[in-house]
PDB file of C-alpha atoms in Angstrom:
ATOM      1  CA  MET A  39    -233.716 -37.302 -78.034  1.00 71.00           C
ATOM      2  CA  LYS A  40    -234.494 -40.152 -75.278  1.00 78.00           C
ATOM      3  CA  PRO A  41    -231.774 -40.924 -72.059  1.00 85.00           C
ATOM      4  CA  ILE A  42    -229.891 -43.803 -73.728  1.00 87.00           C
ATOM      5  CA  ASN A  43    -231.015 -46.170 -70.933  1.00 86.00           C
ATOM      6  CA  ASP A  44    -234.608 -45.679 -72.207  1.00 87.00           C
ATOM      7  CA  LEU A  45    -233.648 -46.341 -75.845  1.00 85.00           C
ATOM      8  CA  LEU A  46    -231.893 -49.542 -74.953  1.00 88.00           C
ATOM      9  CA  ALA A  47    -234.799 -50.827 -72.551  1.00 87.00           C
ATOM     10  CA  THR A  48    -237.161 -49.758 -75.026  1.00 89.00           C
ATOM     11  CA  HIS A  49    -235.693 -52.384 -77.275  1.00 86.00           C
ATOM     12  CA  GLY A  50    -235.141 -54.994 -74.797  1.00 87.00           C
ATOM     13  CA  VAL A  51    -231.175 -54.419 -74.473  1.00 89.00           C
ATOM     14  CA  PRO A  52    -230.011 -55.945 -71.318  1.00 88.00           C
ATOM     15  CA  VAL A  53    -227.723 -53.912 -69.295  1.00 86.00           C
ATOM     16  CA  TYR A  54    -224.828 -56.429 -67.815  1.00 90.00           C
ATOM     17  CA  ASP A  55    -222.103 -55.713 -65.569  1.00 91.00           C
ATOM     18  CA  PRO A  56    -218.790 -55.654 -67.217  1.00 91.00           C
ATOM     19  CA  ASP A  57    -217.243 -57.442 -64.273  1.00 94.00           C
ATOM     20  CA  ASP A  58    -219.484 -60.623 -64.196  1.00 95.00           C
ATOM     21  CA  ALA A  59    -217.294 -63.390 -64.571  1.00 95.00           C
ATOM     22  CA  THR A  60    -220.233 -65.547 -65.451  1.00 96.00           C
ATOM     23  CA  LEU A  61    -221.257 -63.567 -68.688  1.00 95.00           C
ATOM     24  CA  SER A  62    -220.721 -65.112 -72.520  1.00 96.00           C
ATOM     25  CA  SER A  63    -218.124 -64.092 -74.399  1.00 96.00           C
ATOM     26  CA  GLY A  64    -221.300 -62.085 -76.270  1.00 95.00           C
ATOM     27  CA  GLU A  65    -222.963 -60.805 -73.077  1.00 94.00           C
ATOM     28  CA  HIS A  66    -219.419 -59.291 -72.078  1.00 94.00           C
ATOM     29  CA  ALA A  67    -218.809 -57.447 -75.378  1.00 95.00           C
ATOM     30  CA  GLN A  68    -222.466 -56.295 -75.303  1.00 93.00           C
ATOM     31  CA  ALA A  69    -221.693 -54.986 -71.213  1.00 92.00           C
ATOM     32  CA  ILE A  70    -218.888 -53.093 -72.469  1.00 94.00           C
ATOM     33  CA  ILE A  71    -220.540 -51.468 -75.637  1.00 94.00           C
ATOM     34  CA  VAL A  72    -223.730 -50.364 -73.263  1.00 92.00           C
ATOM     35  CA  ALA A  73    -221.557 -49.161 -70.668  1.00 92.00           C
ATOM     36  CA  ALA A  74    -219.681 -46.994 -73.204  1.00 94.00           C
ATOM     37  CA  LEU A  75    -222.598 -45.647 -74.444  1.00 92.00           C
ATOM     38  CA  ASN A  76    -224.239 -44.988 -71.049  1.00 90.00           C
ATOM     39  CA  GLU A  77    -220.895 -43.481 -69.873  1.00 93.00           C
ATOM     40  CA  GLN A  78    -220.290 -40.804 -73.199  1.00 95.00           C
ATOM     41  CA  TRP A  79    -224.146 -40.672 -74.348  1.00 93.00           C
ATOM     42  CA  ASP A  80    -224.981 -37.191 -72.719  1.00 92.00           C
ATOM     43  CA  ARG A  81    -221.598 -35.812 -73.988  1.00 95.00           C
ATOM     44  CA  LEU A  82    -223.072 -35.707 -77.673  1.00 95.00           C
ATOM     45  CA  ASP A  83    -225.208 -33.423 -79.152  1.00 95.00           C
ATOM     46  CA  GLY A  84    -228.533 -34.416 -80.549  1.00 92.00           C
ATOM     47  CA  GLY A  85    -227.227 -34.992 -84.121  1.00 95.00           C
ATOM     48  CA  GLN A  86    -224.640 -37.285 -83.113  1.00 95.00           C
ATOM     49  CA  GLN A  87    -227.004 -39.141 -80.937  1.00 91.00           C
ATOM     50  CA  ARG A  88    -229.609 -39.594 -83.871  1.00 91.00           C
ATOM     51  CA  SER A  89    -227.014 -40.595 -86.260  1.00 94.00           C
ATOM     52  CA  ILE A  90    -225.587 -43.503 -83.893  1.00 91.00           C
ATOM     53  CA  VAL A  91    -229.373 -44.278 -83.623  1.00 87.00           C
ATOM     54  CA  LYS A  92    -229.722 -44.131 -87.312  1.00 91.00           C
ATOM     55  CA  GLY A  93    -226.803 -45.846 -87.937  1.00 92.00           C
ATOM     56  CA  LEU A  94    -227.905 -48.930 -85.661  1.00 85.00           C
ATOM     57  CA  ALA A  95    -231.357 -48.886 -87.099  1.00 83.00           C
ATOM     58  CA  PRO A  96    -231.395 -48.007 -90.828  1.00 75.00           C
ATOM     59  CA  GLY A  97    -234.802 -47.393 -92.040  1.00 74.00           C
ATOM     60  CA  LYS A  98    -236.279 -45.926 -88.733  1.00 61.00           C
TER      61      LYS A  98
END
C-alpha cells in the first residue's frame, strides 16, 4: 500500500494546516481528518489500510 500522503495527492486532496485560522469550516474539518490519517496510517496493517481505501472509494 502506498503512503497515505501519496494516495491523497494522487486524488488531489489538499493538505491544510489545522491551525490555520483562515480555513473555512469544511477545510478545517478536512485538515483534521487528513492530519489524523497521516499520524495513524503506518500503525494500521495492510488489510486495515485497504479497508479504509475501499470504503472511501467503493467499486475501485
